[in-house]
Short mmCIF file of C-alpha atoms in Angstrom, two decimals:
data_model
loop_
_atom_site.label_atom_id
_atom_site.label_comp_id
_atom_site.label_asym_id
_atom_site.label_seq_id
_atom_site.Cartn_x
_atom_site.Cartn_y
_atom_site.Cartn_z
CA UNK A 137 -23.86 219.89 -148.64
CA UNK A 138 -25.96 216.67 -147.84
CA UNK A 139 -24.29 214.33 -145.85
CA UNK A 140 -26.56 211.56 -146.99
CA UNK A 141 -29.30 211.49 -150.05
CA UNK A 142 -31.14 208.23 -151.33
CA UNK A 143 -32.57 208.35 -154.83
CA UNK A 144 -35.33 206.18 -155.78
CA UNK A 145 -34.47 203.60 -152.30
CA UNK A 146 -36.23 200.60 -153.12
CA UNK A 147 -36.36 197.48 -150.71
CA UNK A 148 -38.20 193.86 -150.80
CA UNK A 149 -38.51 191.21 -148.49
CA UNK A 150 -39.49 188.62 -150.71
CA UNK A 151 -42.02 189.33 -151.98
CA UNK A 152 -43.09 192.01 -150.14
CA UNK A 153 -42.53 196.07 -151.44
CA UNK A 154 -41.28 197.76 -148.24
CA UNK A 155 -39.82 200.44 -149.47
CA UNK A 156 -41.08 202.17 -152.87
CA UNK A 157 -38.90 204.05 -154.59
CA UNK A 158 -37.87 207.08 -151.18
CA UNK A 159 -36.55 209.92 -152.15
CA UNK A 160 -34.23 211.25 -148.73
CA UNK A 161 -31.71 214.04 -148.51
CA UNK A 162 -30.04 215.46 -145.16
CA UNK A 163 -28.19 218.70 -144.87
CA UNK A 164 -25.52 218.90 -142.32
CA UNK A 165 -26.53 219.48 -139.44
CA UNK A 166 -29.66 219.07 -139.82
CA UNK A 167 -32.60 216.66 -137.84
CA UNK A 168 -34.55 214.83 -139.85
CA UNK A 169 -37.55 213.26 -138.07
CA UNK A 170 -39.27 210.60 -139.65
CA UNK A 171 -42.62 209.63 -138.25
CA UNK A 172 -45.80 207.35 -139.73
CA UNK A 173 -47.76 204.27 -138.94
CA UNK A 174 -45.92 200.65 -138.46
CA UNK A 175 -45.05 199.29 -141.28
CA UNK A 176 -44.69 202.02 -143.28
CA UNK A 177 -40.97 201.61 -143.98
CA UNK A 178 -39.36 204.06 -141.37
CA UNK A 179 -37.27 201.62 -139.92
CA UNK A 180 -36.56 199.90 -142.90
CA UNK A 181 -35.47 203.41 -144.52
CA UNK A 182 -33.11 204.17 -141.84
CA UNK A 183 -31.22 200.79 -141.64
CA UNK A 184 -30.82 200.93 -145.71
CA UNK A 185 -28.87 204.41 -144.74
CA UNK A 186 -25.95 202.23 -142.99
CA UNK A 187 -26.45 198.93 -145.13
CA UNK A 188 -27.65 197.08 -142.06
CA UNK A 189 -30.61 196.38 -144.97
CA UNK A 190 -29.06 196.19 -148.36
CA UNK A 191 -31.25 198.14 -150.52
CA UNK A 192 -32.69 196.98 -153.79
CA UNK A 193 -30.58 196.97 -156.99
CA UNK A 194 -31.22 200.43 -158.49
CA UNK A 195 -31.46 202.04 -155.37
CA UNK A 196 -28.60 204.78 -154.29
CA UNK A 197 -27.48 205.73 -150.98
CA UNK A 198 -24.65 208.37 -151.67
CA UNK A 199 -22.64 209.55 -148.53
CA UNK A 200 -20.86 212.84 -148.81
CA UNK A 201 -21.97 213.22 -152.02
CA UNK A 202 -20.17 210.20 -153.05
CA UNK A 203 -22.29 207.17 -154.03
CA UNK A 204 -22.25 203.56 -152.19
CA UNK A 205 -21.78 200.71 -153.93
CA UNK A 206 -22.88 197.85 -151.08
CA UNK A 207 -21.66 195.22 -153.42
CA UNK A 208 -18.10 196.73 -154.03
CA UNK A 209 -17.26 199.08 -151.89
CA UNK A 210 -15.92 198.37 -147.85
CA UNK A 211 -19.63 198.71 -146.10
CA UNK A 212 -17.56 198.53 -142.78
CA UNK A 213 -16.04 201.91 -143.36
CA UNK A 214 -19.09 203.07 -144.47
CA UNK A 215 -20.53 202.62 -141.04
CA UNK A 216 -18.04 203.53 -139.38
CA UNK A 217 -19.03 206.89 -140.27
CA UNK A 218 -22.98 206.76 -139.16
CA UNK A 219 -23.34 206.16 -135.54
CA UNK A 220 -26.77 203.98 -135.00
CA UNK A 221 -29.13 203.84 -131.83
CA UNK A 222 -31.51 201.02 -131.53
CA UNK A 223 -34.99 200.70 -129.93
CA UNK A 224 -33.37 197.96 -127.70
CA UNK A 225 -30.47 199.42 -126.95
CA UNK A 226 -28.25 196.20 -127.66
CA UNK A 227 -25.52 197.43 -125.61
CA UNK A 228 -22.87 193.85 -124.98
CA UNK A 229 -24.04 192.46 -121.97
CA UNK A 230 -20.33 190.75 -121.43
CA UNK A 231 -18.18 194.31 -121.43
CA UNK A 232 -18.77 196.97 -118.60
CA UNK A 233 -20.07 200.17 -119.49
CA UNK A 234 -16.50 201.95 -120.68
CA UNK A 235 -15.77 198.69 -122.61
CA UNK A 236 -18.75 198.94 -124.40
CA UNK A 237 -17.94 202.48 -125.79
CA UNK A 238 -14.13 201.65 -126.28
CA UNK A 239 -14.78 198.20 -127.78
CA UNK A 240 -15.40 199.66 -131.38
CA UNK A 241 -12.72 202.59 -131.29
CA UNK A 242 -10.03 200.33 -130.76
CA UNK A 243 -10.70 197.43 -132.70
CA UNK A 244 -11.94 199.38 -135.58
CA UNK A 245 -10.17 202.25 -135.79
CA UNK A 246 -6.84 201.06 -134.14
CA UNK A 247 -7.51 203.85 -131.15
CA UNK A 248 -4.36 203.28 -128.20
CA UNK A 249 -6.71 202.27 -124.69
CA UNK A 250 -6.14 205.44 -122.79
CA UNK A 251 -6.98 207.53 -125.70
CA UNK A 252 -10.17 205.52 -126.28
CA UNK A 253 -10.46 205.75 -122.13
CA UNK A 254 -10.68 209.18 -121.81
CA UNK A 255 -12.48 209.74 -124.87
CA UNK A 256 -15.31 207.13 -123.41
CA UNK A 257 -15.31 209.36 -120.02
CA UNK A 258 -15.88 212.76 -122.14
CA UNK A 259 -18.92 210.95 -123.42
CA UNK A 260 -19.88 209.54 -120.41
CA UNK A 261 -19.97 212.86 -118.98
CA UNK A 262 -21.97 213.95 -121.85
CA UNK A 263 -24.61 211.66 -121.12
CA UNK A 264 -24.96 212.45 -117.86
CA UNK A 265 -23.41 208.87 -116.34
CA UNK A 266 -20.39 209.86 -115.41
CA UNK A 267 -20.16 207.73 -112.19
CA UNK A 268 -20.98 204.73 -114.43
CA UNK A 269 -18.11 203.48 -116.05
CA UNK A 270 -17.43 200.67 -114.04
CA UNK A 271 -21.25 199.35 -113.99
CA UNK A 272 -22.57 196.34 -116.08
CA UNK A 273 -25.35 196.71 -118.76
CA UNK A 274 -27.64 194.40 -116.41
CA UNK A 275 -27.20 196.97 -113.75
CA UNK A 276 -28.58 199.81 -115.74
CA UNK A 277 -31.65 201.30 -116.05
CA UNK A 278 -33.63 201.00 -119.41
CA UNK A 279 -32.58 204.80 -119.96
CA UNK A 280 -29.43 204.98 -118.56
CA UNK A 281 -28.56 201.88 -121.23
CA UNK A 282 -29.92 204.06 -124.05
CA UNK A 283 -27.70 206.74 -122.50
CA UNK A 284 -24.74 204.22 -122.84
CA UNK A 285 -25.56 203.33 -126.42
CA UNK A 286 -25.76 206.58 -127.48
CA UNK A 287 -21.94 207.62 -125.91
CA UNK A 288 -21.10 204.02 -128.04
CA UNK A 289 -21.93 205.49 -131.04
CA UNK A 290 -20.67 209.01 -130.69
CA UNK A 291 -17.72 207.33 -129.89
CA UNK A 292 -16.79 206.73 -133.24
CA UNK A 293 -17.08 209.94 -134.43
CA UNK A 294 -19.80 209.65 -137.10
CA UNK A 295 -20.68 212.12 -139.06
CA UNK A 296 -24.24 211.21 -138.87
CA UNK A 297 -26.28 210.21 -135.93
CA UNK A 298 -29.86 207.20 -136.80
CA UNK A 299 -31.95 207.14 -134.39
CA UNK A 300 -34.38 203.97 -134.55
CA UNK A 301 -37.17 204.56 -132.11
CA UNK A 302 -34.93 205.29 -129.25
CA UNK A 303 -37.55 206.24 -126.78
CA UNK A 304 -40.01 203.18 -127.55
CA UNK A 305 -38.78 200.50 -125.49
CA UNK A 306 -38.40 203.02 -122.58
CA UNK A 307 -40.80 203.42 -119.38
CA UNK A 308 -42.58 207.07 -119.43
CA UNK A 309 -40.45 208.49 -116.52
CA UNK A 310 -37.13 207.20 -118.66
CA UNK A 311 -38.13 208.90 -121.96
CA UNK A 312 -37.23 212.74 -121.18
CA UNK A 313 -33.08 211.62 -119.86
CA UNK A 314 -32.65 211.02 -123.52
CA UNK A 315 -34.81 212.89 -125.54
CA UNK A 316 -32.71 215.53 -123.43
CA UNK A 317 -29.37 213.83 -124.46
CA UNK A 318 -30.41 213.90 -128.21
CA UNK A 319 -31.70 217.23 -127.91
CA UNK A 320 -28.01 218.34 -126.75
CA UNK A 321 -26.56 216.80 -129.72
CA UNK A 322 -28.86 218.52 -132.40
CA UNK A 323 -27.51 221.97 -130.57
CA UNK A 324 -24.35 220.79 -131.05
CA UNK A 325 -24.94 220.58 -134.20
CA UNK A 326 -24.80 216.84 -135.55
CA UNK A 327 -26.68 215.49 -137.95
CA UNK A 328 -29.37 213.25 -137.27
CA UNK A 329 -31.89 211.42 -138.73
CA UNK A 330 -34.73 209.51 -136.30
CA UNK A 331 -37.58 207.69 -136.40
CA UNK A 332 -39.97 208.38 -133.62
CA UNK A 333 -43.34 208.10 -132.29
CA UNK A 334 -42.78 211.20 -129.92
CA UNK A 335 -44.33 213.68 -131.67
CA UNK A 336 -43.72 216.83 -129.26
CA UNK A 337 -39.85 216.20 -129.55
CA UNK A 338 -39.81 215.94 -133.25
CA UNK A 339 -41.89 219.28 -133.46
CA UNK A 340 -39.17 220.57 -130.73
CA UNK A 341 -36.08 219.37 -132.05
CA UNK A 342 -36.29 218.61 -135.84
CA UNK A 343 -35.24 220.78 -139.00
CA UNK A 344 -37.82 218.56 -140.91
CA UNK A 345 -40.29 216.05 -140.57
CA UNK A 346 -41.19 213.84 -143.20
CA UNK A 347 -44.34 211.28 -142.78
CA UNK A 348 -43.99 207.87 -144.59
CA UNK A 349 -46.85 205.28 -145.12
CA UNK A 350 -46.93 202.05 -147.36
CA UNK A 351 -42.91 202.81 -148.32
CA UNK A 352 -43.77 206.04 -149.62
CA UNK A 353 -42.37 209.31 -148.28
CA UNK A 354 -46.14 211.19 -149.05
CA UNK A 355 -45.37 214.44 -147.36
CA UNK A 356 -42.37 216.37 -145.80
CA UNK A 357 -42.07 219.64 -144.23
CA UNK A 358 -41.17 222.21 -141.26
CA UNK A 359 -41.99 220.48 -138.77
CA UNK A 360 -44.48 223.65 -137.05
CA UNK A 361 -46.05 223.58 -140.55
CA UNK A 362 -46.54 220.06 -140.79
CA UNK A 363 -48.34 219.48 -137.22
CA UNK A 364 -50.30 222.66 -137.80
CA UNK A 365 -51.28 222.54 -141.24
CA UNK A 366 -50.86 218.96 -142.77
CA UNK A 367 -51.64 218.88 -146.30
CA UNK A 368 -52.11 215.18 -146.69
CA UNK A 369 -55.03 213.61 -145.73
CA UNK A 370 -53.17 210.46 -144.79
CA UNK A 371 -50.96 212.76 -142.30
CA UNK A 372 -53.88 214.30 -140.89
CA UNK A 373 -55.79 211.08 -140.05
CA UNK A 374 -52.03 209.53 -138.45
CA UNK A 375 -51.67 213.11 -136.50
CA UNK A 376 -55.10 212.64 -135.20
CA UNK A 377 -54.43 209.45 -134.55
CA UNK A 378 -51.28 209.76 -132.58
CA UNK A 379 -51.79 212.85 -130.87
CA UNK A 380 -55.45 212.40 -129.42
CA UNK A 381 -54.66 208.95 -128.34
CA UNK B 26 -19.84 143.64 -96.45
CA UNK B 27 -18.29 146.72 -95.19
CA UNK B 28 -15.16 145.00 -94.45
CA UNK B 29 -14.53 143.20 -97.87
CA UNK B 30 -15.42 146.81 -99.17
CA UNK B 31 -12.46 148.34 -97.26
CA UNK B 32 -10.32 145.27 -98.65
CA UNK B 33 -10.76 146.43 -101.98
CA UNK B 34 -10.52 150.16 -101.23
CA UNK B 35 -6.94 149.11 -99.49
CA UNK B 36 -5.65 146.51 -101.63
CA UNK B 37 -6.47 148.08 -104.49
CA UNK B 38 -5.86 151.68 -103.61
CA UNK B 39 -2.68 152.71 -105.86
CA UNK B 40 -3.92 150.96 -108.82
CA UNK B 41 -7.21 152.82 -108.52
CA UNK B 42 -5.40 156.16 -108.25
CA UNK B 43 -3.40 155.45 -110.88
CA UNK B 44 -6.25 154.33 -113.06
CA UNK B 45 -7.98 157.52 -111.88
CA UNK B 46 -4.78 159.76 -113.43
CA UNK B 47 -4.93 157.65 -116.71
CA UNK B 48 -9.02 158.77 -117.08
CA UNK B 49 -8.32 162.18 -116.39
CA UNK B 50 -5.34 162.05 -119.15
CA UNK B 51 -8.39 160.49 -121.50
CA UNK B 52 -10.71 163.14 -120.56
CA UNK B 53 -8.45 166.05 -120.30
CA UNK B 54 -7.19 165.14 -123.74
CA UNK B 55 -10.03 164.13 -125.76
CA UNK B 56 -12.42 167.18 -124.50
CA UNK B 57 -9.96 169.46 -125.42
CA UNK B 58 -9.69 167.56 -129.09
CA UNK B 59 -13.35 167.66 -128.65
CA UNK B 60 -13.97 171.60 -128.41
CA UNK B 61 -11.47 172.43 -131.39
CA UNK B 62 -13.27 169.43 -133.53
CA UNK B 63 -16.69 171.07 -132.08
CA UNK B 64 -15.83 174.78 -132.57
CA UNK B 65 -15.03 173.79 -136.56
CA UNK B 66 -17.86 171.84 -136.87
CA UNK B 67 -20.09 174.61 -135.55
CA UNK B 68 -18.61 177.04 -137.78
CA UNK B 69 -19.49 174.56 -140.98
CA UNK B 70 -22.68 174.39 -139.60
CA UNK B 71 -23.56 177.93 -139.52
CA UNK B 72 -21.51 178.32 -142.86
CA UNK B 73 -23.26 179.61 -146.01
CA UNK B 74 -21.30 177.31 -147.88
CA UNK B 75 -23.11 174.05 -148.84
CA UNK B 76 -20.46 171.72 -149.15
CA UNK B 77 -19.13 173.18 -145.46
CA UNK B 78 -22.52 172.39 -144.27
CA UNK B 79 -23.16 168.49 -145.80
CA UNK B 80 -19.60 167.63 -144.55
CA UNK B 81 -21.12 168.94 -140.94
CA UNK B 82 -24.28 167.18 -141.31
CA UNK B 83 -22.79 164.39 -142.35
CA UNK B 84 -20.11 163.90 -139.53
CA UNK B 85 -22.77 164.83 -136.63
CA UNK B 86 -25.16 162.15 -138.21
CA UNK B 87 -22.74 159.69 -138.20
CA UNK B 88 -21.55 159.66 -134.72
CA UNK B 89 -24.86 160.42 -133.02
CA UNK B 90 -26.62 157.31 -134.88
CA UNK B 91 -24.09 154.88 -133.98
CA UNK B 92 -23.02 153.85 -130.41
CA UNK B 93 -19.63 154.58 -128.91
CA UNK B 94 -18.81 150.94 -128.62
CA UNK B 95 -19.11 150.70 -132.15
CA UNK B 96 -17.50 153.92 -133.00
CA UNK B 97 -14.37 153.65 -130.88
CA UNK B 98 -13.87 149.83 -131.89
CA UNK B 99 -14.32 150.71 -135.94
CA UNK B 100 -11.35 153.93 -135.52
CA UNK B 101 -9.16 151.69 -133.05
CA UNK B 102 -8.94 149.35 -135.70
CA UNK B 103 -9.35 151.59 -138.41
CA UNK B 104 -7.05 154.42 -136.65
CA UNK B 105 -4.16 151.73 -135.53
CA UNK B 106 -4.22 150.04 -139.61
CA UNK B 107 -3.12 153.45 -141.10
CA UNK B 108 -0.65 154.72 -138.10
CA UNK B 109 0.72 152.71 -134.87
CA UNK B 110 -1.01 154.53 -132.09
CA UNK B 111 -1.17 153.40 -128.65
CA UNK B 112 -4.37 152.94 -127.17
CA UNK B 113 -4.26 155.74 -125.22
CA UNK B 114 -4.04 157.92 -128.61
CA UNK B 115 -6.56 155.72 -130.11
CA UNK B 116 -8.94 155.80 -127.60
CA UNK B 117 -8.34 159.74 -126.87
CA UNK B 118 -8.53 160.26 -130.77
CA UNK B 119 -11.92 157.96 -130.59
CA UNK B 120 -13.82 159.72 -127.57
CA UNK B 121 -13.23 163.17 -129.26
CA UNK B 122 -14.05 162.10 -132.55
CA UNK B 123 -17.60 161.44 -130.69
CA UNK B 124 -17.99 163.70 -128.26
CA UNK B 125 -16.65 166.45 -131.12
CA UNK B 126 -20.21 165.93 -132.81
CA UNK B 127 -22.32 167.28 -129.63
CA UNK B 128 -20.14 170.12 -128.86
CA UNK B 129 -20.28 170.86 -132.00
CA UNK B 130 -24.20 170.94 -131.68
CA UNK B 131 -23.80 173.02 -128.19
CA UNK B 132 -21.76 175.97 -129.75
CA UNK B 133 -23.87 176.06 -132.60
CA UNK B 134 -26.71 176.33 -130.15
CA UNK B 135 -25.20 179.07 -128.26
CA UNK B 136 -24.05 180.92 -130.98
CA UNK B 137 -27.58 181.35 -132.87
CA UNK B 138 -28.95 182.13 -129.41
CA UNK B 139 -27.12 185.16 -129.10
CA UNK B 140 -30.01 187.72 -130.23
CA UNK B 141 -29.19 189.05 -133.83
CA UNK B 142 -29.20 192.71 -132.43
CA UNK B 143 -25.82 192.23 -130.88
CA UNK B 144 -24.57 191.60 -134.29
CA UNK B 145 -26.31 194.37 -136.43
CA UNK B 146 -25.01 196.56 -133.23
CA UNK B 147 -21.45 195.33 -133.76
CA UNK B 148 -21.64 195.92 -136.96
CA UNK B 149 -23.57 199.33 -137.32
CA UNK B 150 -20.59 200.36 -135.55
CA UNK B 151 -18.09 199.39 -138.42
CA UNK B 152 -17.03 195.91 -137.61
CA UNK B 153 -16.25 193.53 -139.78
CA UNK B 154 -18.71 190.40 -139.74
CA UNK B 155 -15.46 188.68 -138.27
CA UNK B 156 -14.59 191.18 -135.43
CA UNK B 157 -18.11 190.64 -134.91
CA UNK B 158 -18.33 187.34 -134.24
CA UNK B 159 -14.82 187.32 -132.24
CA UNK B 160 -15.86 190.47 -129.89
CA UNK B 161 -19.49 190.32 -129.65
CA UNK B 162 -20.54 186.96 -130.46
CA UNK B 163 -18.44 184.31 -129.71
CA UNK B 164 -17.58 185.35 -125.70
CA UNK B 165 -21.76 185.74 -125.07
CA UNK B 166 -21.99 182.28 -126.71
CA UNK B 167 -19.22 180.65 -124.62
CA UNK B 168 -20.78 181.62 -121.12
CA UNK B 169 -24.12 180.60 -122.69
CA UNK B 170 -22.54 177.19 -123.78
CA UNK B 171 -20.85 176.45 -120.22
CA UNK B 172 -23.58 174.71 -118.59
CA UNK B 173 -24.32 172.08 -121.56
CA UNK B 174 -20.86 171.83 -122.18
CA UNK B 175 -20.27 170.78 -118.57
CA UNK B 176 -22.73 168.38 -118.85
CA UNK B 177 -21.15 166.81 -121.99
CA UNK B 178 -17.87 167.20 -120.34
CA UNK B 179 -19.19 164.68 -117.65
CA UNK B 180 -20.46 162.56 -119.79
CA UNK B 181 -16.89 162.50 -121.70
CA UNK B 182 -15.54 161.70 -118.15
CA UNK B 183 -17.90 158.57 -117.95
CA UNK B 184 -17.76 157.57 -121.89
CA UNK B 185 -13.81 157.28 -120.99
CA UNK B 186 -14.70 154.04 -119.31
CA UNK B 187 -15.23 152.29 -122.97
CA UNK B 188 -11.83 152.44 -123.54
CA UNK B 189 -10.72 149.80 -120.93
CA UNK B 190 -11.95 147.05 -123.98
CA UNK B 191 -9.07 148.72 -125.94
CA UNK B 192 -7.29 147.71 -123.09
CA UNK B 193 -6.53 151.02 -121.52
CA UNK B 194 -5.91 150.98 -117.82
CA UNK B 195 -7.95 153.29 -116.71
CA UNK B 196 -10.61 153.48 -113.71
CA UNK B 197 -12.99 150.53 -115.63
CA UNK B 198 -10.48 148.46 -116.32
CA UNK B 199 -8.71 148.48 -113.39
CA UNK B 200 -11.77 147.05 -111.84
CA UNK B 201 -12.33 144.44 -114.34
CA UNK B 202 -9.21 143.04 -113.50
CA UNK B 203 -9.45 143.57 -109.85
CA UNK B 204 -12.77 141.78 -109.67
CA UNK B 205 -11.40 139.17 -111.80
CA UNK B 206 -8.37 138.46 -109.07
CA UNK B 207 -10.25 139.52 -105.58
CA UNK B 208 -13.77 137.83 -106.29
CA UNK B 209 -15.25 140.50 -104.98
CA UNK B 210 -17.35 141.91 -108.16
CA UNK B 211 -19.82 143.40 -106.48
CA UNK B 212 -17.71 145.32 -103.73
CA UNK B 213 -14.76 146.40 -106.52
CA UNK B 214 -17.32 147.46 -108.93
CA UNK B 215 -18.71 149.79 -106.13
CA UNK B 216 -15.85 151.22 -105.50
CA UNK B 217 -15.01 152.03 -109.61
CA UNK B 218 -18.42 153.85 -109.66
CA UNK B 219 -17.71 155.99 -106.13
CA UNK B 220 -14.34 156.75 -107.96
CA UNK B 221 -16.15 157.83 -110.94
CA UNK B 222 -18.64 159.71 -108.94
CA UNK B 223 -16.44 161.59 -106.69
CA UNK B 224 -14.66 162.83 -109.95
CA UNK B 225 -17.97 163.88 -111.67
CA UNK B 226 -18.87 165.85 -108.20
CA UNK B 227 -15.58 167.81 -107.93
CA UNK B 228 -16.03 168.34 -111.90
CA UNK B 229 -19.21 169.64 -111.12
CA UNK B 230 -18.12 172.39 -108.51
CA UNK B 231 -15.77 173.31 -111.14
CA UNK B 232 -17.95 173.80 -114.11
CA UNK B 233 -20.02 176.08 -111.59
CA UNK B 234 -17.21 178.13 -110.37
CA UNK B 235 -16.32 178.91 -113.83
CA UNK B 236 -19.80 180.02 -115.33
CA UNK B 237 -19.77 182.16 -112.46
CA UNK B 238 -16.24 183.66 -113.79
CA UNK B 239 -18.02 183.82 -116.75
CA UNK B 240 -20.83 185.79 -116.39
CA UNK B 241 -19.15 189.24 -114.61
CA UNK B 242 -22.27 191.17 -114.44
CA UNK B 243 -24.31 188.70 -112.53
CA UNK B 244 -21.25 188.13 -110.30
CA UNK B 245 -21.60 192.02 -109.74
CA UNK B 246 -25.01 191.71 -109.50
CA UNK B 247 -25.99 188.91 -106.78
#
């Protein structure tokens, strides 16, 4: 069963062609990795997955099977159901660390406070910031904040996890506390798609990669295949790139 | 010098404190008119609907091209032709009509400041564009909007002193009339602007005591 599919995803700014006509499916369970040079679309695919971008006319996005219509249908429910991690975390600087991870729960959702309480400190836990609670965004380390905003996501149960570049804003030392906290969510078995520029952890951790340039998706594959045995030129010359830097 | 000074300050002691009372009424009431009438105004602004945003434009252009003398005469007399209002009411009404049009200009401020990931976060996680803006947007943009908005608040406090040629008796007037009776000008004038001063300094403290209640994380932090 895919939990989430595009067919033909097209998206303009103006007048520029961003993304050309992607062709995306996810299994559950599965990680997707998406990888490829700046703008080449990556980000632009993944935010058309929750409507945050409202993809062309013509495009579909179906979810579950069923298809989204982003001018009918309720797009809030629709994210409600895909949890979303940014490359700047965007945690709100005016709630404490449990607030932020309760906020959506139980204004959304309708969750009672203790409920959405001791679900926050499960994830908390899971994150590895379980003495944090009580702390303020400002207070937090670039990683522990990712940390945070990951626990705000799962907190809504999604059924699928985006991951935009979660690592990028991050100093080196900070990068591995949540690769490691993603990595224990794809053994738990959610389903993720992320864009990324670590390649290592996408060969580690993904089900598939799938290299986009100019808003095309020109090559997909296991990911031990892919970094081994590219069959695009265009891959190769980005692999080269990005891993002899 | 000094002791015509305490003359007035003696003499004219309860009518200043009274005075004092009635411009705090004035500014107490028309800054609070003022934030509803600047919230709204804001909101046009920002509005995607044209006609939302031309009645906007068209209200902030209008009071911040003419001068408040001007203004608050042209709605006393306009204001007190269509209902009987006092001049307290009139004057209140008048002041917040004006000072309405910069708030309005502060929160709009503030609220495009706030950095458009808070939003797409908010909403990525299944608010509405409303819950948004009431959870995520709106409390970041108050704290941001305290420090201008104090500053507009004082100057409320010291536009207040227009309304004495409606005939208001607040601090201005009071002094008008004393000087007229004590001919001491310069020494009762003196003691209307340490009056008005002394108010603007404790306002001051207060504005700063609340951006500090405000902003929770710095209090944490320092």
């Amino acid at each position: 069963m895919n939990v989430i599919e595009t067919r033909s995803l097209n998206k303009h700014f103006g007048d520029l062609h961003v993304l050309k006509g992607a062709d995306l499916t996810v299994a559950e369970g599965e990680v997707v990795a998406i990888i490829g040079p700046s703008g080449s679309g990556k980000s632009t695919l993944l935010r058309c997955l929750n409507f945050l971008e409202i993809p062309d006319e013509g495009s579909q996005v179906l979810l579950d099977g069923e298809p989204i219509d982003p001018q009918h249908d309720d797009l809030n429910k629709v994210r409600e159901r895909m949890g979303m991690v940014f490359q700047h975390f965007h945690l709100f600087p005016h709630k404490n660390v449990i607030n932020n991870i309760t906020i959506a729960p139980e204004n959304v959702k309708g969750v009672p406070r203790s409920e959405a309480k001791a679900k926050a400190r499960d994830l908390l836990e899971k994150v590895g910031l379980p003495d944090k609670e009580k702390a303020w965004p400002s207070q937090l380390s670039g990683g522990q904040k990712q940390r945070v905003a990951i626990a705000r996501a799962l907190a809504m149960d999604p059924e699928i996890m985006l991951f935009d570049e979660v690592t990028s804003a991050l100093d080196p030392e900070l990068v591995a506390e949540v690769l490691q906290v993603v990595k224990d969510l794809a053994a738990g078995g959610m389903t993720m798609v992320m864009v990324t520029h670590e390649m290592g952890f996408a060969r580690e951790v993904a089900d598939r990669v799938i290299m986009m340039d100019e808003g095309m998706i020109i090559e997909e594959g296991e990911p031990s295949e892919f970094f081994t045995n590219p069959s695009e030129e265009r891959t190769q010359a980005f692999l080269s790139q990005v891993l002899h830097a | 010098m000094f002791s015509s000074l305490w003359v007035v300050i003696d003499s004219h002691f309860y009518g200043f404190l009274k005075a004092t009372g009635v411009t705090l009424q004035l500014t107490a009431v028309s800054l609070a008119l003022a934030v509803l009438i600047g919230l709204v105004f804001a909101f046009f602004k920002l509005s995607r609907n044209p006609v939302a945003n031309l009645v906007a434009n068209a209200y902030i252009g209008i009071v911040r091209g003419t001068p408040l003398i001007v203004l608050l005469m042209f709605l006393y007399f306009g204001i007190s032709s269509i209902v009987l209002l006092s001049s307290f009411w009139a004057g209140s009404l008048a002041l917040a009509i004006h000072a309405g049009a910069y708030v309005a200009e502060i929160f709009r401020g503030a609220i495009q400041s706030i950095d458009h990931g808070q939003h797409e976060a908010a909403r990525s996680l299944g608010m509405s564009r409303r819950t948004a803006m009431r959870l995520i947007i709106l409390p970041q943009s108050f704290r941001r909007a305290i420090p201008p908005l104090g500053n507009q608040f004082i100057i409320g406090l010291k536009d207040s002193s227009l309304v004495a040629f409606l005939g208001v008796s607040e601090i201005y007037s009071t002094a008008m009339t004393a000087a007229a009776a004590n001919f001491l000008p310069f020494e009762t004038y003196l003691v209307a602007g340490l009056y008005y001063l002394v108010l603007v300094l404790i306002f001051t403290v207060l504005v700063h005591k609340l951006e500090i209640k405000l902003a929770p994380d710095r209090r944490a932090a320092t």
